[in-house]
mmCIF file of C-alpha atoms and ligand atoms in Angstrom:
data_model
loop_
_atom_site.group_PDB
_atom_site.id
_atom_site.type_symbol
_atom_site.label_atom_id
_atom_site.label_comp_id
_atom_site.label_asym_id
_atom_site.label_seq_id
_atom_site.Cartn_x
_atom_site.Cartn_y
_atom_site.Cartn_z
ATOM 1 C CA MET A 18 0.000 0.000 0.000
ATOM 2 C CA THR A 19 1.276 3.483 -0.847
ATOM 3 C CA PRO A 20 0.977 5.835 2.096
ATOM 4 C CA SER A 21 -1.526 8.624 1.445
ATOM 5 C CA PRO A 22 -0.141 12.185 1.290
ATOM 6 C CA THR A 23 -1.602 12.862 4.745
ATOM 7 C CA MET A 24 0.654 10.208 6.291
ATOM 8 C CA GLU A 25 3.678 12.336 6.983
ATOM 9 C CA ARG A 26 5.771 12.616 10.095
ATOM 10 C CA TYR A 27 5.015 15.536 12.395
ATOM 11 C CA GLN A 28 7.435 18.424 11.917
ATOM 12 C CA GLU A 29 9.055 19.222 15.238
ATOM 13 C CA THR A 30 10.253 22.772 15.677
ATOM 14 C CA ALA A 31 13.924 22.796 14.738
ATOM 15 C CA PRO A 32 16.116 22.403 17.824
ATOM 16 C CA GLY A 33 18.745 24.911 18.857
ATOM 17 C CA CYS A 34 16.544 27.717 20.136
ATOM 18 C CA HIS A 35 17.207 28.921 23.663
ATOM 19 C CA VAL A 36 13.602 29.862 24.187
ATOM 20 C CA ASP A 37 10.878 27.558 22.885
ATOM 21 C CA LEU A 38 7.562 29.393 22.593
ATOM 22 C CA SER A 39 6.197 26.973 20.001
ATOM 23 C CA ASP A 40 4.198 24.287 21.778
ATOM 24 C CA ASN A 41 1.954 25.866 24.460
ATOM 25 C CA THR A 42 3.389 23.839 27.333
ATOM 26 C CA ASN A 43 3.721 25.299 30.841
ATOM 27 C CA LEU A 44 6.934 27.360 30.805
ATOM 28 C CA PHE A 45 6.617 28.588 34.391
ATOM 29 C CA GLY A 46 8.163 25.600 36.107
ATOM 30 C CA ARG A 47 7.287 22.030 36.964
ATOM 31 C CA PRO A 48 4.547 20.752 39.243
ATOM 32 C CA PRO A 49 5.833 20.315 42.836
ATOM 33 C CA SER A 50 4.701 16.674 42.972
ATOM 34 C CA VAL A 51 7.042 15.654 40.169
ATOM 35 C CA ALA A 52 10.258 15.838 42.205
ATOM 36 C CA ARG A 53 8.679 13.963 45.110
ATOM 37 C CA ILE A 54 7.368 11.132 42.926
ATOM 38 C CA LEU A 55 10.584 10.790 40.932
ATOM 39 C CA GLU A 56 12.699 10.681 44.090
ATOM 40 C CA SER A 57 10.690 7.726 45.344
ATOM 41 C CA ALA A 58 10.526 6.099 41.907
ATOM 42 C CA SER A 59 13.364 3.634 42.498
ATOM 43 C CA ASN A 60 10.832 1.194 43.956
ATOM 44 C CA VAL A 61 8.465 1.332 40.972
ATOM 45 C CA ASP A 62 8.239 -2.091 39.351
ATOM 46 C CA LEU A 63 8.737 -1.546 35.651
ATOM 47 C CA THR A 64 9.137 -5.227 34.834
ATOM 48 C CA ARG A 65 5.363 -5.577 34.899
ATOM 49 C CA TYR A 66 2.759 -3.957 32.654
ATOM 50 C CA PRO A 67 0.771 -1.050 34.056
ATOM 51 C CA SER A 68 -2.955 -1.609 34.550
ATOM 52 C CA ALA A 69 -4.616 -2.060 31.160
ATOM 53 C CA TYR A 70 -6.922 0.961 31.347
ATOM 54 C CA SER A 71 -5.393 2.979 34.226
ATOM 55 C CA GLY A 72 -8.224 2.604 36.739
ATOM 56 C CA GLU A 73 -6.543 4.631 39.491
ATOM 57 C CA LEU A 74 -5.824 7.502 37.153
ATOM 58 C CA LYS A 75 -9.405 7.424 35.886
ATOM 59 C CA ALA A 76 -10.625 7.646 39.480
ATOM 60 C CA ALA A 77 -8.403 10.674 40.139
ATOM 61 C CA ILE A 78 -9.637 12.366 36.956
ATOM 62 C CA ALA A 79 -13.273 11.639 37.885
ATOM 63 C CA ARG A 80 -12.728 13.346 41.265
ATOM 64 C CA HIS A 81 -10.938 16.257 39.596
ATOM 65 C CA VAL A 82 -13.754 16.879 37.101
ATOM 66 C CA GLY A 83 -16.611 15.890 39.404
ATOM 67 C CA ILE A 84 -18.064 13.049 37.337
ATOM 68 C CA ASP A 85 -18.326 9.265 37.600
ATOM 69 C CA GLU A 86 -15.306 7.087 36.805
ATOM 70 C CA SER A 87 -17.299 5.227 34.150
ATOM 71 C CA MET A 88 -17.262 8.457 32.104
ATOM 72 C CA VAL A 89 -13.453 8.624 31.746
ATOM 73 C CA VAL A 90 -11.029 7.250 29.164
ATOM 74 C CA VAL A 91 -7.313 8.048 29.293
ATOM 75 C CA GLY A 92 -4.632 7.827 26.647
ATOM 76 C CA CYS A 93 -1.042 8.497 25.627
ATOM 77 C CA GLY A 94 -1.746 12.214 25.414
ATOM 78 C CA SER A 95 -5.146 13.543 24.385
ATOM 79 C CA ASP A 96 -3.886 13.023 20.835
ATOM 80 C CA ASP A 97 -4.298 9.294 21.488
ATOM 81 C CA VAL A 98 -7.843 9.810 22.787
ATOM 82 C CA LEU A 99 -8.746 11.953 19.755
ATOM 83 C CA ASP A 100 -7.262 9.428 17.343
ATOM 84 C CA SER A 101 -9.026 6.536 19.090
ATOM 85 C CA THR A 102 -12.343 8.423 19.010
ATOM 86 C CA LEU A 103 -12.077 8.785 15.235
ATOM 87 C CA ARG A 104 -11.337 5.070 14.932
ATOM 88 C CA ALA A 105 -14.237 4.193 17.240
ATOM 89 C CA PHE A 106 -16.881 6.265 15.467
ATOM 90 C CA GLY A 107 -15.639 6.907 11.935
ATOM 91 C CA ALA A 108 -15.793 4.404 9.067
ATOM 92 C CA PRO A 109 -13.719 5.019 5.916
ATOM 93 C CA ASP A 110 -15.214 7.845 3.802
ATOM 94 C CA ASP A 111 -17.271 9.185 6.693
ATOM 95 C CA LEU A 112 -17.178 12.938 7.125
ATOM 96 C CA LEU A 113 -15.185 14.680 9.868
ATOM 97 C CA VAL A 114 -15.997 18.382 10.185
ATOM 98 C CA GLN A 115 -13.893 20.931 12.016
ATOM 99 C CA LEU A 116 -13.498 24.694 12.028
ATOM 100 C CA ASP A 117 -11.058 26.545 9.805
ATOM 101 C CA PRO A 118 -8.558 27.154 11.282
ATOM 102 C CA SER A 119 -8.343 24.642 14.125
ATOM 103 C CA PHE A 120 -6.071 21.979 15.629
ATOM 104 C CA SER A 121 -3.889 20.747 12.762
ATOM 105 C CA MET A 122 -3.540 17.153 14.019
ATOM 106 C CA MET A 123 -7.212 16.372 13.322
ATOM 107 C CA LYS A 124 -6.599 16.490 9.590
ATOM 108 C CA VAL A 125 -3.782 13.976 10.054
ATOM 109 C CA PHE A 126 -5.754 11.626 12.330
ATOM 110 C CA GLY A 127 -8.804 11.897 10.048
ATOM 111 C CA GLY A 128 -6.717 11.113 6.976
ATOM 112 C CA VAL A 129 -5.044 8.119 8.602
ATOM 113 C CA SER A 130 -8.499 6.778 9.568
ATOM 114 C CA GLY A 131 -9.671 7.201 5.960
ATOM 115 C CA LEU A 132 -12.174 9.934 6.827
ATOM 116 C CA ARG A 133 -13.038 12.864 4.595
ATOM 117 C CA VAL A 134 -12.044 15.981 6.487
ATOM 118 C CA GLU A 135 -13.848 19.256 5.872
ATOM 119 C CA ALA A 136 -12.872 22.549 7.512
ATOM 120 C CA ILE A 137 -15.522 25.262 7.624
ATOM 121 C CA PRO A 138 -15.057 28.918 8.581
ATOM 122 C CA PRO A 139 -16.715 29.975 11.839
ATOM 123 C CA GLY A 140 -19.823 32.144 11.482
ATOM 124 C CA ASP A 141 -23.211 32.891 12.980
ATOM 125 C CA ASP A 142 -24.882 30.028 11.124
ATOM 126 C CA LEU A 143 -22.166 27.525 12.054
ATOM 127 C CA ALA A 144 -24.552 25.112 13.785
ATOM 128 C CA GLU A 145 -26.891 25.021 10.744
ATOM 129 C CA THR A 146 -23.983 24.573 8.337
ATOM 130 C CA ILE A 147 -22.668 21.641 10.344
ATOM 131 C CA ALA A 148 -26.124 20.069 10.739
ATOM 132 C CA ARG A 149 -26.674 20.260 6.954
ATOM 133 C CA SER A 150 -23.493 18.359 6.171
ATOM 134 C CA THR A 151 -24.448 15.515 8.632
ATOM 135 C CA PRO A 152 -20.893 14.617 9.684
ATOM 136 C CA ALA A 153 -20.208 11.328 11.471
ATOM 137 C CA ILE A 154 -17.863 13.299 13.722
ATOM 138 C CA THR A 155 -17.655 17.009 14.483
ATOM 139 C CA TYR A 156 -14.529 18.371 16.138
ATOM 140 C CA LEU A 157 -14.742 21.626 18.099
ATOM 141 C CA CYS A 158 -11.842 23.134 20.004
ATOM 142 C CA SER A 159 -12.487 25.716 22.737
ATOM 143 C CA PRO A 160 -10.341 27.663 23.378
ATOM 144 C CA ASN A 161 -9.378 27.022 19.790
ATOM 145 C CA ASN A 162 -5.827 26.234 18.762
ATOM 146 C CA PRO A 163 -4.362 28.289 17.007
ATOM 147 C CA THR A 164 -6.671 31.331 17.453
ATOM 148 C CA GLY A 165 -7.231 31.215 21.239
ATOM 149 C CA ALA A 166 -10.957 31.961 20.811
ATOM 150 C CA VAL A 167 -13.633 30.304 22.923
ATOM 151 C CA LEU A 168 -16.792 29.128 21.187
ATOM 152 C CA PRO A 169 -20.076 30.261 22.772
ATOM 153 C CA LEU A 170 -21.523 27.494 24.976
ATOM 154 C CA GLU A 171 -25.012 27.876 23.425
ATOM 155 C CA MET A 172 -23.578 27.386 19.960
ATOM 156 C CA MET A 173 -21.748 24.220 21.017
ATOM 157 C CA GLU A 174 -24.901 22.908 22.666
ATOM 158 C CA GLN A 175 -26.894 23.576 19.493
ATOM 159 C CA ILE A 176 -24.308 21.675 17.441
ATOM 160 C CA VAL A 177 -24.436 18.738 19.863
ATOM 161 C CA ARG A 178 -28.253 18.759 19.988
ATOM 162 C CA GLU A 179 -28.679 18.858 16.209
ATOM 163 C CA SER A 180 -25.963 16.347 15.426
ATOM 164 C CA SER A 181 -26.760 12.746 14.600
ATOM 165 C CA GLY A 182 -23.076 11.930 14.921
ATOM 166 C CA ILE A 183 -20.467 12.331 17.625
ATOM 167 C CA VAL A 184 -19.230 15.753 18.710
ATOM 168 C CA ILE A 185 -15.727 16.094 20.170
ATOM 169 C CA ILE A 186 -15.040 19.197 22.244
ATOM 170 C CA ASP A 187 -11.298 19.645 22.760
ATOM 171 C CA GLU A 188 -10.640 21.472 26.034
ATOM 172 C CA ALA A 189 -6.827 21.274 25.988
ATOM 173 C CA TYR A 190 -6.715 24.878 27.281
ATOM 174 C CA VAL A 191 -9.754 24.802 29.575
ATOM 175 C CA GLU A 192 -7.770 25.851 32.665
ATOM 176 C CA PHE A 193 -6.923 29.187 31.055
ATOM 177 C CA ALA A 194 -10.456 29.893 29.841
ATOM 178 C CA GLY A 195 -12.338 28.985 33.013
ATOM 179 C CA VAL A 196 -15.387 27.869 30.993
ATOM 180 C CA THR A 197 -16.188 24.248 30.268
ATOM 181 C CA SER A 198 -18.811 22.243 28.387
ATOM 182 C CA VAL A 199 -18.924 19.530 31.060
ATOM 183 C CA ASP A 200 -22.630 20.215 31.751
ATOM 184 C CA LEU A 201 -23.411 18.943 28.243
ATOM 185 C CA LEU A 202 -22.234 15.470 29.264
ATOM 186 C CA HIS A 203 -25.197 15.090 31.598
ATOM 187 C CA LYS A 204 -27.702 16.025 28.876
ATOM 188 C CA TYR A 205 -26.353 14.405 25.721
ATOM 189 C CA GLY A 206 -24.939 10.978 24.918
ATOM 190 C CA ASN A 207 -23.095 11.992 21.736
ATOM 191 C CA VAL A 208 -20.434 14.321 23.106
ATOM 192 C CA ILE A 209 -16.922 13.586 24.292
ATOM 193 C CA ILE A 210 -14.717 16.250 25.885
ATOM 194 C CA THR A 211 -10.945 15.807 25.719
ATOM 195 C CA ARG A 212 -8.381 17.352 28.044
ATOM 196 C CA THR A 213 -4.673 16.974 28.628
ATOM 197 C CA MET A 214 -1.996 16.921 31.310
ATOM 198 C CA SER A 215 0.405 18.513 28.770
ATOM 199 C CA LYS A 216 -0.492 22.196 28.904
ATOM 200 C CA ALA A 217 -1.516 23.965 32.151
ATOM 201 C CA MET A 218 -0.764 20.832 34.212
ATOM 202 C CA GLY A 219 2.907 20.887 33.198
ATOM 203 C CA LEU A 220 3.359 17.207 32.284
ATOM 204 C CA ALA A 221 3.838 17.188 28.492
ATOM 205 C CA GLY A 222 6.717 14.723 28.843
ATOM 206 C CA CYS A 223 4.426 12.195 30.534
ATOM 207 C CA ARG A 224 2.084 11.957 27.531
ATOM 208 C CA VAL A 225 -1.228 11.699 29.367
ATOM 209 C CA GLY A 226 -4.597 12.981 28.206
ATOM 210 C CA PHE A 227 -8.189 11.991 28.792
ATOM 211 C CA GLY A 228 -11.680 11.985 27.364
ATOM 212 C CA ILE A 229 -14.928 12.290 29.298
ATOM 213 C CA GLY A 230 -18.410 11.403 28.090
ATOM 214 C CA HIS A 231 -21.309 8.987 28.380
ATOM 215 C CA PRO A 232 -20.075 5.567 29.637
ATOM 216 C CA ALA A 233 -21.237 3.763 26.469
ATOM 217 C CA LEU A 234 -19.329 6.199 24.298
ATOM 218 C CA VAL A 235 -16.215 6.174 26.446
ATOM 219 C CA SER A 236 -15.994 2.394 26.497
ATOM 220 C CA ARG A 237 -16.089 2.310 22.688
ATOM 221 C CA VAL A 238 -13.221 4.778 22.579
ATOM 222 C CA GLU A 239 -11.357 2.625 25.092
ATOM 223 C CA ALA A 240 -11.917 -0.509 22.994
ATOM 224 C CA ALA A 241 -10.607 1.275 19.892
ATOM 225 C CA ARG A 242 -7.656 2.581 21.884
ATOM 226 C CA GLY A 243 -6.397 -0.720 23.227
ATOM 227 C CA PRO A 244 -4.794 -1.575 26.588
ATOM 228 C CA TYR A 245 -1.591 -0.351 28.319
ATOM 229 C CA LYS A 246 -1.349 3.131 26.780
ATOM 230 C CA VAL A 247 -0.322 4.987 29.948
ATOM 231 C CA SER A 248 2.968 3.961 31.557
ATOM 232 C CA THR A 249 3.234 3.148 35.277
ATOM 233 C CA LEU A 250 5.262 6.286 35.994
ATOM 234 C CA SER A 251 3.083 8.578 33.912
ATOM 235 C CA GLU A 252 0.010 7.312 35.755
ATOM 236 C CA ARG A 253 1.633 7.971 39.151
ATOM 237 C CA LEU A 254 2.826 11.437 38.201
ATOM 238 C CA SER A 255 -0.544 12.430 36.757
ATOM 239 C CA ILE A 256 -2.433 11.259 39.846
ATOM 240 C CA ALA A 257 -0.038 13.162 42.117
ATOM 241 C CA VAL A 258 -0.411 16.401 40.153
ATOM 242 C CA LEU A 259 -4.203 16.105 39.971
ATOM 243 C CA GLU A 260 -4.478 15.423 43.691
ATOM 244 C CA ASN A 261 -1.852 17.793 45.117
ATOM 245 C CA ASP A 262 -0.931 20.543 42.706
ATOM 246 C CA ALA A 263 -4.203 22.385 42.032
ATOM 247 C CA ALA A 264 -2.889 25.560 43.712
ATOM 248 C CA TRP A 265 0.325 25.453 41.666
ATOM 249 C CA VAL A 266 -1.684 25.078 38.451
ATOM 250 C CA ALA A 267 -4.012 27.951 39.391
ATOM 251 C CA GLU A 268 -1.053 30.186 40.223
ATOM 252 C CA ASN A 269 0.601 29.517 36.878
ATOM 253 C CA VAL A 270 -2.635 29.970 34.972
ATOM 254 C CA ALA A 271 -3.054 33.402 36.589
ATOM 255 C CA LEU A 272 0.557 34.280 35.753
ATOM 256 C CA ALA A 273 0.200 33.090 32.168
ATOM 257 C CA THR A 274 -3.005 35.034 31.555
ATOM 258 C CA ALA A 275 -1.620 38.256 33.088
ATOM 259 C CA THR A 276 1.593 37.875 31.068
ATOM 260 C CA ARG A 277 -0.457 37.195 27.917
ATOM 261 C CA GLU A 278 -2.309 40.499 28.298
ATOM 262 C CA ARG A 279 0.912 42.413 28.973
ATOM 263 C CA PHE A 280 2.528 40.777 25.912
ATOM 264 C CA ALA A 281 -0.538 41.647 23.785
ATOM 265 C CA ARG A 282 -0.350 45.315 24.813
ATOM 266 C CA GLU A 283 3.353 45.482 23.962
ATOM 267 C CA LEU A 284 2.710 43.845 20.587
ATOM 268 C CA GLU A 285 0.044 46.457 19.896
ATOM 269 C CA VAL A 286 2.564 49.198 20.674
ATOM 270 C CA LEU A 287 4.741 47.683 17.921
ATOM 271 C CA GLY A 288 1.802 47.805 15.504
ATOM 272 C CA TYR A 289 0.771 44.144 15.660
ATOM 273 C CA LYS A 290 -2.850 43.096 16.168
ATOM 274 C CA PRO A 291 -2.821 39.831 18.147
ATOM 275 C CA LEU A 292 -6.143 37.994 18.275
ATOM 276 C CA PRO A 293 -7.970 38.025 21.618
ATOM 277 C CA SER A 294 -7.004 34.801 23.399
ATOM 278 C CA SER A 295 -8.434 32.748 26.252
ATOM 279 C CA ALA A 296 -5.469 30.354 26.269
ATOM 280 C CA ASN A 297 -1.735 30.472 27.100
ATOM 281 C CA PHE A 298 -0.722 31.612 23.632
ATOM 282 C CA LEU A 299 -1.369 34.468 21.216
ATOM 283 C CA LEU A 300 -1.935 34.294 17.489
ATOM 284 C CA VAL A 301 -0.187 37.241 15.889
ATOM 285 C CA PRO A 302 -0.993 38.031 12.248
ATOM 286 C CA VAL A 303 2.128 39.019 10.296
ATOM 287 C CA ALA A 304 2.778 39.982 6.670
ATOM 288 C CA ASN A 305 5.129 37.075 6.043
ATOM 289 C CA SER A 306 5.282 34.302 8.624
ATOM 290 C CA GLY A 307 8.378 32.717 7.065
ATOM 291 C CA GLN A 308 10.322 35.939 7.527
ATOM 292 C CA ALA A 309 8.889 36.610 10.985
ATOM 293 C CA GLU A 310 9.729 33.080 12.139
ATOM 294 C CA ALA A 311 13.274 33.465 10.790
ATOM 295 C CA ASP A 312 13.666 36.747 12.705
ATOM 296 C CA CYS A 313 12.527 35.032 15.898
ATOM 297 C CA ARG A 314 14.856 32.127 15.253
ATOM 298 C CA ALA A 315 17.763 34.523 14.727
ATOM 299 C CA GLY A 316 16.950 35.864 18.196
ATOM 300 C CA GLY A 317 17.021 32.327 19.618
ATOM 301 C CA ILE A 318 13.235 32.016 19.883
ATOM 302 C CA ALA A 319 11.146 29.177 18.464
ATOM 303 C CA VAL A 320 7.532 30.025 17.574
ATOM 304 C CA ARG A 321 4.909 28.213 15.511
ATOM 305 C CA ARG A 322 4.325 29.667 12.086
ATOM 306 C CA PHE A 323 1.152 29.481 9.995
ATOM 307 C CA GLU A 324 0.657 30.392 6.377
ATOM 308 C CA SER A 325 -2.533 31.760 4.822
ATOM 309 C CA LEU A 326 -4.932 30.876 7.648
ATOM 310 C CA ALA A 327 -8.571 31.287 6.623
ATOM 311 C CA GLY A 328 -9.766 34.814 7.382
ATOM 312 C CA ILE A 329 -6.433 35.670 9.063
ATOM 313 C CA GLY A 330 -3.563 35.194 6.616
ATOM 314 C CA ASP A 331 -0.012 34.520 7.782
ATOM 315 C CA ALA A 332 0.496 34.405 11.540
ATOM 316 C CA LEU A 333 2.790 33.326 14.365
ATOM 317 C CA ARG A 334 1.497 31.447 17.374
ATOM 318 C CA VAL A 335 3.486 32.399 20.447
ATOM 319 C CA THR A 336 3.286 30.531 23.759
ATOM 320 C CA VAL A 337 3.220 32.744 26.833
ATOM 321 C CA GLY A 338 6.014 32.087 29.322
ATOM 322 C CA PRO A 339 7.834 34.133 31.987
ATOM 323 C CA TRP A 340 8.210 37.798 31.030
ATOM 324 C CA PRO A 341 11.972 37.717 30.163
ATOM 325 C CA MET A 342 11.162 35.193 27.414
ATOM 326 C CA MET A 343 8.414 37.440 26.071
ATOM 327 C CA GLU A 344 10.773 40.414 26.080
ATOM 328 C CA ARG A 345 13.208 38.502 23.888
ATOM 329 C CA CYS A 346 10.382 37.658 21.538
ATOM 330 C CA LEU A 347 9.332 41.329 21.437
ATOM 331 C CA ASP A 348 12.917 42.280 20.565
ATOM 332 C CA ALA A 349 12.879 39.870 17.616
ATOM 333 C CA LEU A 350 9.459 41.092 16.448
ATOM 334 C CA ARG A 351 10.494 44.719 16.827
ATOM 335 C CA ALA A 352 13.009 44.086 14.049
ATOM 336 C CA GLN A 353 10.123 42.834 11.856
ATOM 337 C CA ALA A 354 7.858 45.740 12.630
ATOM 338 C CA SER A 355 10.369 48.436 11.742
HETATM 339 C C1 PLP B 21 -1.605 20.332 22.651
HETATM 340 C C2 PLP B 21 -2.968 19.973 22.175
HETATM 341 C C3 PLP B 21 -3.458 18.663 22.256
HETATM 342 C C4 PLP B 21 -2.596 17.472 22.507
HETATM 343 O O1 PLP B 21 -2.182 17.296 23.724
HETATM 344 P P1 PLP B 21 -1.500 15.935 24.230
HETATM 345 O O2 PLP B 21 -2.379 15.591 25.364
HETATM 346 O O3 PLP B 21 -0.141 16.344 24.608
HETATM 347 O O4 PLP B 21 -1.538 14.912 23.146
HETATM 348 C C5 PLP B 21 -4.747 18.406 21.895
HETATM 349 N N1 PLP B 21 -5.531 19.384 21.429
HETATM 350 C C6 PLP B 21 -5.091 20.642 21.307
HETATM 351 C C7 PLP B 21 -6.008 21.676 20.773
HETATM 352 C C8 PLP B 21 -3.792 20.967 21.661
HETATM 353 O O5 PLP B 21 -3.362 22.217 21.480
#
């Protein structure tokens, strides 16, 4: 079989940058529980498999979210949960609908699962447009990557209500937005919300994410996912952070959002017009993202570049970290602006 054009390896940001503002991870430090768990990790038995579906982690997540354990599925990052959801509910040639622009990995996962992927621009009649195209799976991301915009809750509920298929709501940045669609889970059986330990929670290296939804839906995702996807250590670290580090997460979320607003104001002084964001990154439209990225790189800063985004054009997505990092980024972008 010849691999389809969508089956390409993910492009990592080129190494060698002192400051990496490209991947929206928590740049403010590491959760306090990590050191404690790793120091006592010499007694962890890695000769045995972890539990097949990470029951203890699911219990900790259920307590964290305030739902029943039967409504939780975990995975090797939320990427794994998203991918498994497409496999569970999408047959080849089924339609996957997402917004344009939105999380780039969905096009890849959809393509690998043989789905047709359609990206539609956001608008007032979004719910009607989606309902008319009767997708097997609708993917919504709020706050949206790469724009940072939250979708109105009523609009998401309308999409869920009018959809005959499954609706995925990706809440990778929920901690920064402070609004969630979790209430929908108690009213509708066709919605799955995904979240991650990789962003606000500061555990990207652990590769842990989760999905929450109706038990029948979640168990199909789990069956499509397969057993043993979360390692023994990753499960322990995730449980410890969920149970002990809520204050640390909240502190960093507050820091990130305050720094984001300060960074946005400084960008505006330079003549840029960053999009309003409810996440830990800003999307900054630029004339030429190749040139702007190169300028950042020359200043030792890695950012994520986008070309010709629908309704936006070229743009850089910049993760918000401690202020000295943002100052370096401003220095590099000042060169662009002048
Ligand atoms: C980062 C990100 C993810 C993936 O997170 P992992 O849990 O690390 O796989 C999922 N969705 C969105 C929108 C993201 O930005």
